Amino acid sequence: MCLDAETIKEKMKGIVEEKINNPHLKDTLQTFINEKNHFAFGALAFKHYVAFDGKHYSDITLLASGIELLILAFDILDDIEDEDNLDKEWMKIDQSISLNAATSLYSISLQVICELKTNSDFPRLAMKYALNAMQGQHNDLENFPETEDECLQMIKQKSGSLTAMSAVLGTMLANGEFNEEIENYSYKIGIVKQIENDYYGLFNKNRSDIRKGRKTLILLYLKRRFNAASEKILDLMNAEASYHSFLIDNKKSFEDLLFDAGVSQYVSMLIKMYEEEITTSIKDLNIMLEL
């Protein structure tokens, strides 16, 4: 049994077709759905459903699609708030229309997810994870973190809550039970993905992190100013035009600079640590699960 990207995308479109009557809003949402090419959260829910012997393909397809509608809503809101990814369809039109579309997707997604309830905890947990993600996003927008520990906690809320939603609800849909161990390690999956995203974002001139001085884990690490390479990277970041020029003309030199500053090793060490903890937790549960 497998759940491919095209199946999820078509189900997302079907949900919108069923739930939305306004023809222009419906067309707008379908256009936004067409922008999606990655369905990692839906896949995570599916893998946990299968690992715990879920049998109903239609149910997990609906859950995975509902979760991906929620992720799309958050992606749109995130891009508008951060002024990122200007090539996306929702960034090319009137922002008020995109905002309304995002809130429509948010409402539809939670309706679909909560209607699948296996017990009273199912909708409660869905709402908890969605709200926690929004609170983490608020701290990110406020540029709240002052330390790496505070930043990791923010990432756990913002990104980890969505991976926790996927894994926990996928499991509950299969067996009706909440599993705290799954919640704990799925938060870590979200942290790993965000750390990777922030690292590769250093090479993306379209990301607003540098322009807005976002306190990512990497920036907070650099601000500890361990060596001359850290100082040079911070100087480049403070002069945004110089940073992007340097990045375009000297990508390999920039990679070397990140290594000399200890950033590459720091990121790799964190990812390895979390991945080992995730692997140990999965082994302890004695389930067949490939992430």
Short mmCIF file of C-alpha atoms in Angstrom, two decimals:
data_model
loop_
_atom_site.label_atom_id
_atom_site.label_comp_id
_atom_site.label_asym_id
_atom_site.label_seq_id
_atom_site.Cartn_x
_atom_site.Cartn_y
_atom_site.Cartn_z
CA MET A 1 0.00 0.00 0.00
CA CYS A 2 1.42 3.39 -0.98
CA LEU A 3 0.26 6.98 -1.12
CA ASP A 4 1.84 8.99 -3.92
CA ALA A 5 2.04 12.75 -4.29
CA GLU A 6 -0.45 12.91 -7.14
CA THR A 7 -3.07 11.06 -5.10
CA ILE A 8 -2.72 13.54 -2.23
CA LYS A 9 -2.85 16.53 -4.57
CA GLU A 10 -5.98 15.27 -6.34
CA LYS A 11 -7.65 14.59 -2.99
CA MET A 12 -6.80 18.12 -1.83
CA LYS A 13 -8.47 19.48 -4.97
CA GLY A 14 -11.47 17.23 -4.37
CA ILE A 15 -11.88 18.55 -0.83
CA VAL A 16 -11.83 22.13 -2.08
CA GLU A 17 -14.32 21.25 -4.81
CA GLU A 18 -16.66 19.79 -2.21
CA LYS A 19 -16.31 22.42 0.52
CA ILE A 20 -16.12 25.70 -1.43
CA ASN A 21 -19.06 27.15 -3.34
CA ASN A 22 -17.59 30.51 -4.35
CA PRO A 23 -16.24 29.89 -7.88
CA HIS A 24 -13.46 32.50 -7.78
CA LEU A 25 -12.21 31.37 -4.37
CA LYS A 26 -12.38 27.76 -5.56
CA ASP A 27 -10.27 28.57 -8.64
CA THR A 28 -7.80 30.49 -6.49
CA LEU A 29 -7.37 27.59 -4.08
CA GLN A 30 -6.96 25.10 -6.91
CA THR A 31 -4.24 27.30 -8.40
CA PHE A 32 -2.46 27.41 -5.04
CA ILE A 33 -2.70 23.64 -4.64
CA ASN A 34 -1.07 23.24 -8.06
CA GLU A 35 1.98 25.05 -6.63
CA LYS A 36 2.60 22.22 -4.17
CA ASN A 37 5.13 19.57 -5.14
CA HIS A 38 6.17 18.24 -1.74
CA PHE A 39 3.93 16.31 0.64
CA ALA A 40 6.26 15.28 3.45
CA PHE A 41 3.70 15.83 6.21
CA GLY A 42 1.03 13.73 4.55
CA ALA A 43 3.64 11.05 3.88
CA LEU A 44 4.66 11.08 7.56
CA ALA A 45 1.03 10.53 8.62
CA PHE A 46 0.70 7.70 6.09
CA LYS A 47 3.90 5.95 7.24
CA HIS A 48 2.71 5.95 10.84
CA TYR A 49 -0.73 4.73 9.82
CA VAL A 50 0.81 1.79 7.99
CA ALA A 51 3.32 1.11 10.80
CA PHE A 52 0.42 0.66 13.19
CA ASP A 53 -1.54 -1.59 10.85
CA GLY A 54 -4.08 0.88 9.54
CA LYS A 55 -6.32 -0.76 6.95
CA HIS A 56 -8.55 1.93 5.46
CA TYR A 57 -6.81 3.63 2.53
CA SER A 58 -9.60 6.20 2.10
CA ASP A 59 -9.27 7.40 5.71
CA ILE A 60 -5.52 7.94 5.64
CA THR A 61 -5.74 9.59 2.21
CA LEU A 62 -8.24 12.05 3.65
CA LEU A 63 -6.10 12.72 6.74
CA ALA A 64 -2.92 13.18 4.70
CA SER A 65 -4.71 15.56 2.32
CA GLY A 66 -6.28 17.51 5.17
CA ILE A 67 -2.88 17.92 6.80
CA GLU A 68 -1.33 19.08 3.52
CA LEU A 69 -4.11 21.67 3.11
CA LEU A 70 -3.17 22.98 6.55
CA ILE A 71 0.52 23.04 5.61
CA LEU A 72 -0.34 24.97 2.44
CA ALA A 73 -2.32 27.50 4.51
CA PHE A 74 0.67 27.97 6.82
CA ASP A 75 3.07 28.24 3.86
CA ILE A 76 0.98 31.02 2.32
CA LEU A 77 0.69 32.90 5.61
CA ASP A 78 4.41 32.44 6.27
CA ASP A 79 5.40 33.81 2.85
CA ILE A 80 3.14 36.83 3.22
CA GLU A 81 4.42 37.53 6.73
CA ASP A 82 8.08 37.07 5.76
CA GLU A 83 7.77 38.54 2.23
CA ASP A 84 9.41 35.38 0.90
CA ASN A 85 9.09 33.25 -2.25
CA LEU A 86 7.87 36.03 -4.49
CA ASP A 87 7.54 33.63 -7.42
CA LYS A 88 4.63 31.78 -5.77
CA GLU A 89 1.13 32.43 -7.11
CA TRP A 90 -0.11 33.73 -3.75
CA MET A 91 2.65 36.35 -3.74
CA LYS A 92 1.74 37.63 -7.22
CA ILE A 93 -1.84 38.67 -6.46
CA ASP A 94 -3.62 41.03 -4.09
CA GLN A 95 -2.39 40.00 -0.65
CA SER A 96 -5.84 40.40 0.91
CA ILE A 97 -7.14 37.72 -1.47
CA SER A 98 -4.23 35.43 -0.62
CA LEU A 99 -4.84 35.95 3.11
CA ASN A 100 -8.50 35.09 2.74
CA ALA A 101 -7.60 32.03 0.69
CA ALA A 102 -5.14 30.91 3.37
CA THR A 103 -7.70 31.26 6.15
CA SER A 104 -10.17 29.34 3.99
CA LEU A 105 -7.66 26.52 3.59
CA TYR A 106 -6.97 26.58 7.32
CA SER A 107 -10.68 26.24 8.10
CA ILE A 108 -11.28 23.49 5.54
CA SER A 109 -8.26 21.49 6.66
CA LEU A 110 -9.21 21.43 10.32
CA GLN A 111 -12.80 20.58 9.46
CA VAL A 112 -11.63 17.60 7.40
CA ILE A 113 -9.15 16.43 10.04
CA CYS A 114 -11.53 16.77 12.97
CA GLU A 115 -14.33 14.94 11.17
CA LEU A 116 -12.06 11.88 11.10
CA LYS A 117 -11.98 11.64 14.89
CA THR A 118 -11.27 8.21 16.34
CA ASN A 119 -12.00 9.49 19.84
CA SER A 120 -12.45 12.84 21.60
CA ASP A 121 -8.67 13.40 21.76
CA PHE A 122 -8.30 13.37 17.96
CA PRO A 123 -9.80 16.83 17.24
CA ARG A 124 -8.37 18.23 20.48
CA LEU A 125 -4.85 17.24 19.47
CA ALA A 126 -5.33 18.54 15.93
CA MET A 127 -6.29 21.95 17.31
CA LYS A 128 -3.48 21.87 19.89
CA TYR A 129 -0.77 21.28 17.29
CA ALA A 130 -2.18 23.92 14.91
CA LEU A 131 -2.33 26.51 17.69
CA ASN A 132 1.16 25.65 18.92
CA ALA A 133 2.53 26.11 15.39
CA MET A 134 0.94 29.57 15.24
CA GLN A 135 2.45 30.53 18.59
CA GLY A 136 5.87 29.41 17.39
CA GLN A 137 5.38 31.46 14.23
CA HIS A 138 4.49 34.50 16.35
CA ASN A 139 7.77 34.19 18.27
CA ASP A 140 9.62 33.88 14.97
CA LEU A 141 7.97 37.01 13.58
CA GLU A 142 8.75 38.87 16.81
CA ASN A 143 12.37 37.73 16.44
CA PHE A 144 12.05 36.55 20.02
CA PRO A 145 14.90 34.06 20.57
CA GLU A 146 17.99 35.43 22.28
CA THR A 147 19.71 32.09 22.86
CA GLU A 148 20.09 28.87 20.90
CA ASP A 149 17.98 27.02 23.48
CA GLU A 150 15.15 29.56 23.04
CA CYS A 151 15.47 29.18 19.28
CA LEU A 152 15.23 25.38 19.50
CA GLN A 153 12.11 25.73 21.63
CA MET A 154 10.61 28.09 19.04
CA ILE A 155 11.43 25.62 16.25
CA LYS A 156 9.84 22.82 18.26
CA GLN A 157 6.64 24.85 18.49
CA LYS A 158 6.59 26.17 14.94
CA SER A 159 7.82 23.22 12.88
CA GLY A 160 7.78 20.36 15.35
CA SER A 161 4.09 20.80 16.11
CA LEU A 162 3.22 20.07 12.49
CA THR A 163 5.34 16.93 12.30
CA ALA A 164 3.86 15.86 15.64
CA MET A 165 0.37 16.38 14.24
CA SER A 166 1.16 14.21 11.24
CA ALA A 167 2.76 11.33 13.13
CA VAL A 168 0.43 11.31 16.13
CA LEU A 169 -2.80 11.60 14.15
CA GLY A 170 -1.63 9.03 11.60
CA THR A 171 -1.04 6.62 14.48
CA MET A 172 -4.32 7.43 16.21
CA LEU A 173 -6.25 6.94 12.99
CA ALA A 174 -4.79 3.43 12.82
CA ASN A 175 -5.24 2.30 16.42
CA GLY A 176 -7.18 5.01 18.27
CA GLU A 177 -4.37 5.57 20.78
CA PHE A 178 -2.22 8.58 21.64
CA ASN A 179 1.46 7.68 21.92
CA GLU A 180 3.65 10.15 23.81
CA GLU A 181 6.88 8.61 22.51
CA ILE A 182 5.76 9.26 18.93
CA GLU A 183 4.90 12.83 19.82
CA ASN A 184 8.34 13.34 21.38
CA TYR A 185 10.39 12.02 18.48
CA SER A 186 8.20 13.64 15.82
CA TYR A 187 8.90 17.05 17.39
CA LYS A 188 12.57 16.24 16.78
CA ILE A 189 11.84 15.39 13.13
CA GLY A 190 10.44 18.91 12.72
CA ILE A 191 13.49 20.43 14.39
CA VAL A 192 15.84 18.55 12.04
CA LYS A 193 13.90 19.68 8.96
CA GLN A 194 13.93 23.32 10.11
CA ILE A 195 17.66 23.27 10.85
CA GLU A 196 18.30 21.89 7.36
CA ASN A 197 15.94 24.50 5.88
CA ASP A 198 17.73 27.34 7.67
CA TYR A 199 21.15 26.10 6.54
CA TYR A 200 20.19 25.84 2.87
CA GLY A 201 18.36 29.14 3.21
CA LEU A 202 21.75 30.79 3.66
CA PHE A 203 22.33 30.13 -0.05
CA ASN A 204 18.92 31.38 -1.22
CA LYS A 205 18.90 35.05 -2.16
CA ASN A 206 15.09 35.06 -2.23
CA ARG A 207 14.81 34.25 1.48
CA SER A 208 14.22 37.23 3.76
CA ASP A 209 16.10 35.85 6.79
CA ILE A 210 19.23 37.89 6.09
CA ARG A 211 17.36 41.05 5.11
CA LYS A 212 15.23 40.95 8.25
CA GLY A 213 17.95 39.75 10.57
CA ARG A 214 15.97 36.67 11.60
CA LYS A 215 17.42 35.04 14.71
CA THR A 216 17.84 31.59 13.27
CA LEU A 217 19.84 28.97 15.13
CA ILE A 218 22.74 29.61 12.77
CA LEU A 219 22.74 33.39 13.31
CA LEU A 220 22.63 32.96 17.10
CA TYR A 221 25.57 30.54 16.83
CA LEU A 222 27.53 33.01 14.70
CA LYS A 223 26.85 35.81 17.18
CA ARG A 224 28.92 33.94 19.72
CA ARG A 225 31.84 35.10 17.53
CA PHE A 226 34.13 32.13 18.03
CA ASN A 227 36.60 33.17 15.34
CA ALA A 228 37.45 35.49 12.45
CA ALA A 229 35.31 33.49 10.00
CA SER A 230 32.24 34.12 12.19
CA GLU A 231 33.02 37.83 12.20
CA LYS A 232 33.37 37.89 8.41
CA ILE A 233 30.04 36.13 7.86
CA LEU A 234 28.29 38.50 10.26
CA ASP A 235 29.84 41.51 8.47
CA LEU A 236 28.57 40.15 5.12
CA MET A 237 25.10 39.61 6.57
CA ASN A 238 25.00 43.17 7.90
CA ALA A 239 25.69 44.42 4.38
CA GLU A 240 23.01 42.49 2.51
CA ALA A 241 24.11 43.52 -0.98
CA SER A 242 27.67 42.38 -0.28
CA TYR A 243 26.37 39.11 1.12
CA HIS A 244 24.39 38.27 -1.99
CA SER A 245 27.21 39.37 -4.30
CA PHE A 246 29.66 37.20 -2.40
CA LEU A 247 27.23 34.29 -2.49
CA ILE A 248 26.68 34.55 -6.25
CA ASP A 249 30.35 34.92 -7.14
CA ASN A 250 31.96 32.75 -4.45
CA LYS A 251 29.62 29.97 -3.38
CA LYS A 252 32.47 27.55 -2.70
CA SER A 253 34.32 30.21 -0.71
CA PHE A 254 31.18 30.83 1.31
CA GLU A 255 30.84 27.11 2.05
CA ASP A 256 34.47 27.10 3.20
CA LEU A 257 33.79 30.14 5.36
CA LEU A 258 30.83 28.39 7.01
CA PHE A 259 33.10 25.42 7.71
CA ASP A 260 35.85 27.64 9.15
CA ALA A 261 33.28 29.35 11.37
CA GLY A 262 32.13 25.96 12.65
CA VAL A 263 28.60 26.38 11.27
CA SER A 264 28.68 23.27 9.07
CA GLN A 265 29.95 21.11 11.91
CA TYR A 266 27.46 22.61 14.36
CA VAL A 267 24.52 21.93 12.05
CA SER A 268 25.74 18.39 11.26
CA MET A 269 26.26 17.62 14.95
CA LEU A 270 22.77 18.78 15.91
CA ILE A 271 21.12 16.87 13.07
CA LYS A 272 23.06 13.70 13.89
CA MET A 273 22.18 13.96 17.58
CA TYR A 274 18.46 14.34 16.89
CA GLU A 275 18.47 11.63 14.22
CA GLU A 276 20.08 9.16 16.63
CA GLU A 277 17.46 9.96 19.27
CA ILE A 278 14.67 9.51 16.70
CA THR A 279 16.12 6.18 15.54
CA THR A 280 16.42 4.93 19.14
CA SER A 281 12.80 5.86 19.88
CA ILE A 282 11.53 4.05 16.80
CA LYS A 283 13.54 0.94 17.71
CA ASP A 284 12.13 1.04 21.25
CA LEU A 285 8.60 1.06 19.81
CA ASN A 286 9.49 -2.04 17.76
CA ILE A 287 7.78 -0.79 14.60
CA MET A 288 8.74 -0.90 10.94
CA LEU A 289 9.11 2.75 9.98
CA GLU A 290 11.42 4.40 7.46
CA LEU A 291 11.66 8.20 7.62
#
